[in-house]
Tab-separated table of C-alpha atoms in Angstrom:
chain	number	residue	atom	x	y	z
Y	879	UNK	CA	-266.517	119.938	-87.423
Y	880	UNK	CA	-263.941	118.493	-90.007
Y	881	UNK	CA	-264.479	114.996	-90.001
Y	882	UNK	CA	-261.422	114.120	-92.489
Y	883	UNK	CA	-257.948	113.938	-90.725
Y	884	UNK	CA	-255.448	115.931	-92.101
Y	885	UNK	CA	-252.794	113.727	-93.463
Y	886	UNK	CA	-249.442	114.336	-95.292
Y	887	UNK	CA	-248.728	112.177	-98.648
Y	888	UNK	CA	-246.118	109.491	-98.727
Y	889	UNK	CA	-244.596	108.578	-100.994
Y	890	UNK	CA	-242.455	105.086	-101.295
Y	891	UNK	CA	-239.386	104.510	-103.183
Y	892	UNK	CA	-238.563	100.762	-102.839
Y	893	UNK	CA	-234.813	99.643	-104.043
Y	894	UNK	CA	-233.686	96.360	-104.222
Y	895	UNK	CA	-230.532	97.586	-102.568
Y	896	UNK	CA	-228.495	100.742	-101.421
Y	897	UNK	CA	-226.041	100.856	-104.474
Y	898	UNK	CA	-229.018	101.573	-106.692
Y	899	UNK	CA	-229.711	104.962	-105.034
Y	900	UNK	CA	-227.160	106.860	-106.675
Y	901	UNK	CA	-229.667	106.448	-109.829
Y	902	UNK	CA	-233.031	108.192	-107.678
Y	903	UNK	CA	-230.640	111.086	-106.440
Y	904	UNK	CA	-229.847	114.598	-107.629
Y	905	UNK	CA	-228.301	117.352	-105.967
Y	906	UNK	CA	-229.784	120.257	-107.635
Y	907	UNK	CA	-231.725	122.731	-105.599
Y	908	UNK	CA	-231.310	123.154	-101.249
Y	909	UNK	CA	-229.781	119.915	-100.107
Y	910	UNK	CA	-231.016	117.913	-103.475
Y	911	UNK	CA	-233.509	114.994	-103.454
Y	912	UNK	CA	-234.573	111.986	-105.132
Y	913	UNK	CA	-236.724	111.291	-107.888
Y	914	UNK	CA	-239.711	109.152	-106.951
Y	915	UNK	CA	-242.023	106.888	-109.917
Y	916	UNK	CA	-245.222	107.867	-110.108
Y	917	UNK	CA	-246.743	110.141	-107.727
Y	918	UNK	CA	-247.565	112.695	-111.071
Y	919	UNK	CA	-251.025	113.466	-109.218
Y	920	UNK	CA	-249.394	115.142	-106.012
Y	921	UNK	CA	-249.102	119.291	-106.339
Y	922	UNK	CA	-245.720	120.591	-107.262
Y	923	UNK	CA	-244.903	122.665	-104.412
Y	924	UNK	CA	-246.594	119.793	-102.032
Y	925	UNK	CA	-245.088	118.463	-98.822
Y	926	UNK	CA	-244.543	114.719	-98.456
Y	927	UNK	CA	-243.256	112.171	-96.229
Y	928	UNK	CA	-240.471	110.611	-98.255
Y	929	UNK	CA	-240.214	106.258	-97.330
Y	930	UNK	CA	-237.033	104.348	-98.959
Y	931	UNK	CA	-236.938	100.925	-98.523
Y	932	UNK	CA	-233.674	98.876	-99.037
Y	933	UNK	CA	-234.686	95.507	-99.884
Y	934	UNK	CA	-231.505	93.865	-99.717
Y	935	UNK	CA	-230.075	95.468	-96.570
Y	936	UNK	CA	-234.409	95.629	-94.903
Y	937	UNK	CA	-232.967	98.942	-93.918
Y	938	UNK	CA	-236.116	101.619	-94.009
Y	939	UNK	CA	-235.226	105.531	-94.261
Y	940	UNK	CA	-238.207	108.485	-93.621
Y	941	UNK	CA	-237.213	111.856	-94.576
Y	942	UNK	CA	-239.542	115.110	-95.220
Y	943	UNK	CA	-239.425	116.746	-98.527
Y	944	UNK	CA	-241.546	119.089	-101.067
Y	945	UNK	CA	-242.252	118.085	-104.887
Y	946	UNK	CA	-240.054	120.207	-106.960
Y	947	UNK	CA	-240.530	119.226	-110.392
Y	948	UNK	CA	-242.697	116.332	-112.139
Y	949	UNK	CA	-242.197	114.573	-115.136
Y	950	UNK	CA	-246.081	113.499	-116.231
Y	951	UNK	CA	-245.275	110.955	-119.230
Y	952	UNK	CA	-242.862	108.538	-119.917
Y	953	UNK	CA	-239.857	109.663	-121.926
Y	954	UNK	CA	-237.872	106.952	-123.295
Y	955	UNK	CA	-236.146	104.939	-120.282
Y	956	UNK	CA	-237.671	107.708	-118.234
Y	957	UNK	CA	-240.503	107.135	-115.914
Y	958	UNK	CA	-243.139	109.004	-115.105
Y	959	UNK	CA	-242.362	110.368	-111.492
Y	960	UNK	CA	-241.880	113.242	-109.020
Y	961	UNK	CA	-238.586	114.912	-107.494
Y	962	UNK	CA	-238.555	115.396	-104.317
Y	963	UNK	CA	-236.277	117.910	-102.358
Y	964	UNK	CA	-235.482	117.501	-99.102
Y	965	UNK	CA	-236.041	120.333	-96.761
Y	966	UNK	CA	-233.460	121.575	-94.958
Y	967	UNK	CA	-233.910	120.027	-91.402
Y	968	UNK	CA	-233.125	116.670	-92.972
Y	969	UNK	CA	-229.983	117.984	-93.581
Y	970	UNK	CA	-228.339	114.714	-91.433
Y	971	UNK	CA	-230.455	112.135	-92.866
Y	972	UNK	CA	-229.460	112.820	-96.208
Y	973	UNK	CA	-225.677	112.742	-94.612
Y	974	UNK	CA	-226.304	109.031	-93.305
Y	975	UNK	CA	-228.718	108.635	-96.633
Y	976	UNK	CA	-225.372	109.014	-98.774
Y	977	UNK	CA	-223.105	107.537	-96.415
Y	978	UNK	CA	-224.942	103.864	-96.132
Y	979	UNK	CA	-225.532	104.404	-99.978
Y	980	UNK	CA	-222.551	104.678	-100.852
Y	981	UNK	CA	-221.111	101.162	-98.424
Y	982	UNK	CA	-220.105	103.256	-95.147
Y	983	UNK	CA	-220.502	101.861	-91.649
Y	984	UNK	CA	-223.713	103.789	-90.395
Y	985	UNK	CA	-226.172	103.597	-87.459
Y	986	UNK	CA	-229.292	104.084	-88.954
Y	987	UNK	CA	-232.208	104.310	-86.316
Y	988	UNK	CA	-235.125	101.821	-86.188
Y	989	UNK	CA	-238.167	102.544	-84.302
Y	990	UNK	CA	-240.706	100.608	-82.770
Y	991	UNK	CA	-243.701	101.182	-84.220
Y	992	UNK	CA	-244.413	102.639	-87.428
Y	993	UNK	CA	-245.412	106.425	-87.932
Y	994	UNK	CA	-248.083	108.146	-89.876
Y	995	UNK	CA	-247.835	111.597	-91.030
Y	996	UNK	CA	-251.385	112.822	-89.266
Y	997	UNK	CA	-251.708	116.339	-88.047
Y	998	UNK	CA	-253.744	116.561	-85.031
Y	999	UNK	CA	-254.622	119.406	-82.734
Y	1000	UNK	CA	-253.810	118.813	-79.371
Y	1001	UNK	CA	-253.920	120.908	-76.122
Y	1002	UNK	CA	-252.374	120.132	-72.994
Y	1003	UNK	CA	-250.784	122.502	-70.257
Y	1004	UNK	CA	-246.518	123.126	-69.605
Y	1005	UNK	CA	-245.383	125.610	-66.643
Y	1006	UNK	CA	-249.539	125.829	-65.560
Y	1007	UNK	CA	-249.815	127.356	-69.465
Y	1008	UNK	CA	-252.483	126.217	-71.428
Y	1009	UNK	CA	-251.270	125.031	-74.795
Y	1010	UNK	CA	-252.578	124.252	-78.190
Y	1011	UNK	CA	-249.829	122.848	-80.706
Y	1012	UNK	CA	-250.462	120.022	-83.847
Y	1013	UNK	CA	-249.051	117.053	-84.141
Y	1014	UNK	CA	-245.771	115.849	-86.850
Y	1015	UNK	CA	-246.701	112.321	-87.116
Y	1016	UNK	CA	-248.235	109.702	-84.928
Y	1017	UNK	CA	-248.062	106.116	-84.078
Y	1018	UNK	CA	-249.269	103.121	-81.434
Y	1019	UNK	CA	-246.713	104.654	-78.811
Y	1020	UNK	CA	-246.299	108.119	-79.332
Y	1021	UNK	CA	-246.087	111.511	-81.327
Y	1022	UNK	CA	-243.904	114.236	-82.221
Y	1023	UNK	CA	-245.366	117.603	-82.073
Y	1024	UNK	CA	-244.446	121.108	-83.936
Y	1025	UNK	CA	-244.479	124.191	-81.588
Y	1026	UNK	CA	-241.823	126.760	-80.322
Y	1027	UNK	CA	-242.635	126.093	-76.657
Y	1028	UNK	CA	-240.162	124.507	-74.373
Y	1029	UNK	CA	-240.694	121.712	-72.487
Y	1030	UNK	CA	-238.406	119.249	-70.597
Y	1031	UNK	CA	-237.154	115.890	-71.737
Y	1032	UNK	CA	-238.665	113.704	-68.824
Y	1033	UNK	CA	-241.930	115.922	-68.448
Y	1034	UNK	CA	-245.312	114.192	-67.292
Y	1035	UNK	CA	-247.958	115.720	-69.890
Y	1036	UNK	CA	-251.718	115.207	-69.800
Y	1037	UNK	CA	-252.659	115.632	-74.105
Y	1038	UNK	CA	-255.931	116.064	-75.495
Y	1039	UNK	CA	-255.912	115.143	-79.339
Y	1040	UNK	CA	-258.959	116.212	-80.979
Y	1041	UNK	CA	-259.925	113.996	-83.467
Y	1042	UNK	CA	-261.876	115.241	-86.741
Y	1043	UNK	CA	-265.622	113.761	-86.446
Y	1044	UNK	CA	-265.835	113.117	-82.724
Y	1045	UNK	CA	-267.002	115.461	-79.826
Y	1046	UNK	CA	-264.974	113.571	-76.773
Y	1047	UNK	CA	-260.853	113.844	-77.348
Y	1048	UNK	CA	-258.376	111.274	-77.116
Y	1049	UNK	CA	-256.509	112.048	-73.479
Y	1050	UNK	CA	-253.085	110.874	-73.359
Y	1051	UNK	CA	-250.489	110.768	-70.652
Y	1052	UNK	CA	-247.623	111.783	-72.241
Y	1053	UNK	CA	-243.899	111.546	-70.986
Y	1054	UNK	CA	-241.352	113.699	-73.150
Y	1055	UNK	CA	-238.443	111.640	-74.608
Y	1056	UNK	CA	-236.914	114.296	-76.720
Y	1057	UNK	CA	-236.953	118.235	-78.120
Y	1058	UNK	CA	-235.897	119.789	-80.924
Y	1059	UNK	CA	-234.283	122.965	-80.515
Y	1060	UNK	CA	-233.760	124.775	-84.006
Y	1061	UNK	CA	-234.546	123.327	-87.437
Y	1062	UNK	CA	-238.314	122.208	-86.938
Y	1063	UNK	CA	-239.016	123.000	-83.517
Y	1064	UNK	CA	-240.680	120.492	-81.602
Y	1065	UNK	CA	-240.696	117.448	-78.940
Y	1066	UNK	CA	-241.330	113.737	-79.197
Y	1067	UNK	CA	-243.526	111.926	-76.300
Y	1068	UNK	CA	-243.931	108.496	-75.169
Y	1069	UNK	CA	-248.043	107.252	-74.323
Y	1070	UNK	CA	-248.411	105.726	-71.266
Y	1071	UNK	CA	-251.569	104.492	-71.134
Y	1072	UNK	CA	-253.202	104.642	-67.456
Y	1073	UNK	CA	-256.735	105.709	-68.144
Y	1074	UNK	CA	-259.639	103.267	-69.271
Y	1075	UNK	CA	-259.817	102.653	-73.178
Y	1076	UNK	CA	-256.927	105.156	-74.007
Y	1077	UNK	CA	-254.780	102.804	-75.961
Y	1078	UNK	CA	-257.769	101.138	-77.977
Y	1079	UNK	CA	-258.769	104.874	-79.444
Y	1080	UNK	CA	-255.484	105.324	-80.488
Y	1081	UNK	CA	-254.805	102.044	-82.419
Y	1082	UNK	CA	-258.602	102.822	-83.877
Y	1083	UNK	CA	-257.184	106.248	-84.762
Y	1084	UNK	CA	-253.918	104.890	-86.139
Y	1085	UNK	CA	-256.486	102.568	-88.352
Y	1086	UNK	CA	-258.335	105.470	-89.772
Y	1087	UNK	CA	-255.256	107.280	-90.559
Y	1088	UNK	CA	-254.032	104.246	-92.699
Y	1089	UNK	CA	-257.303	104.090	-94.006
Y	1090	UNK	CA	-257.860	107.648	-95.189
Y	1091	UNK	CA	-253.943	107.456	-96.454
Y	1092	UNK	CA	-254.598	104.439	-98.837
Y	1093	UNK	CA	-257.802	106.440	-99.904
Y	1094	UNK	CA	-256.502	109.725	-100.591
Y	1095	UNK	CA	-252.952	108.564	-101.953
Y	1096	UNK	CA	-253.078	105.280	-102.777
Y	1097	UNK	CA	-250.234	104.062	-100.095
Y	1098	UNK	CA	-250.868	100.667	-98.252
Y	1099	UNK	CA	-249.139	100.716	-95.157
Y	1100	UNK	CA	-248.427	97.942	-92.383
């Protein structure tokens, strides 16, 4: 049994404000991207979770994208850094990306609780089916999960994430908050936690995910 989680890099491009964006962008390639300091030891070719942080405006945007291109040494006023294209299902963040860059009125959504890009396996049952899907990302409160099958928003859902390392699950009551129907297919779920010690082995999880991350990549998060 694996007992490493499998977790996605991320990689952080802090900006004192939006204005300064225009300067990490390019528009080469799919939807274009931003270039990223540092980073040079990621795979071209790799998937990341892309974080920008507006300083000025404490305005935080996540996006998805794959390394395209790396520069490895400095070159004059030229850092050392990655670019990173966006894929093509964040086709409307990098719409309200540009738009708030570039001083438009935009409603930019803030969650809750942080997530972490930890991929999971997790089985539960839809329509008396019994299912076996991975996780997109995770956090205190709930998960978004990759698969093709349908579900309903408002579903009850007993989930069974199988953690790397550890014979006994994690078993989650689940209610389903949103679905994606094309792009990356998927659904988001809310935890309710009814069932003894449920919610403490998930903020231990959500621990050893931000301690494998700052291992494996370097990335402190909150």
């Amino acid at each position: 049994m694996e007992d490493k989680l499998r977790i996605r890099p991320t990689v952080l491009l802090p900006l004192r404000e939006r204005s300064v964006f225009v300067n990490h962008y390019f528009k080469q390639g799919g939807i274009g991207g931003v270039f990223v300091p540092g980073y040079t030891r990621l795979a071209s070719a790799e998937e990341v979770d892309v974080e920008i942080v507006f300083a000025k405006e404490q305005v935080t945007v996540h996006s998805r994208g794959i390394i395209r291109w790396k520069r490895i040494t400095d070159q004059r006023n030229l850092p050392a850094g990655v670019g990173v294209e966006f894929v093509e299902s964040e086709r409307h963040t990098r719409d309200l990306l540009l738009e708030f860059t570039q001083g438009r009125a935009v409603t930019l959504t803030k969650r809750r609780t942080r997530r972490y890009p930890a991929m999971l396996e997790i089985e539960y049952a839809s329509n008396s089916v019994f299912l076996t899907d991975i996780t997109d990302d995770l956090s205190r409160d709930g998960a978004s999960i990759l698969t093709n099958h349908e579900v309903e928003v408002g579903d009850l859902i007993l989930m069974r994430f199988k953690v790397p390392g550890q014979s006994n699950g994690i078993e989650v009551k689940c209610e389903v908050r949103w679905r994606q129907l094309d792009g990356r297919k998927g659904f988001g779920v809310r935890f309710i936690f009814d069932r003894p010690g449920a919610e403490r082995r998930v903020r231990e999880l959500i621990e050893e995910v931000k301690h494998q991350q700052a291992q494996l990549f370097g990335v402190p998060t909150p």
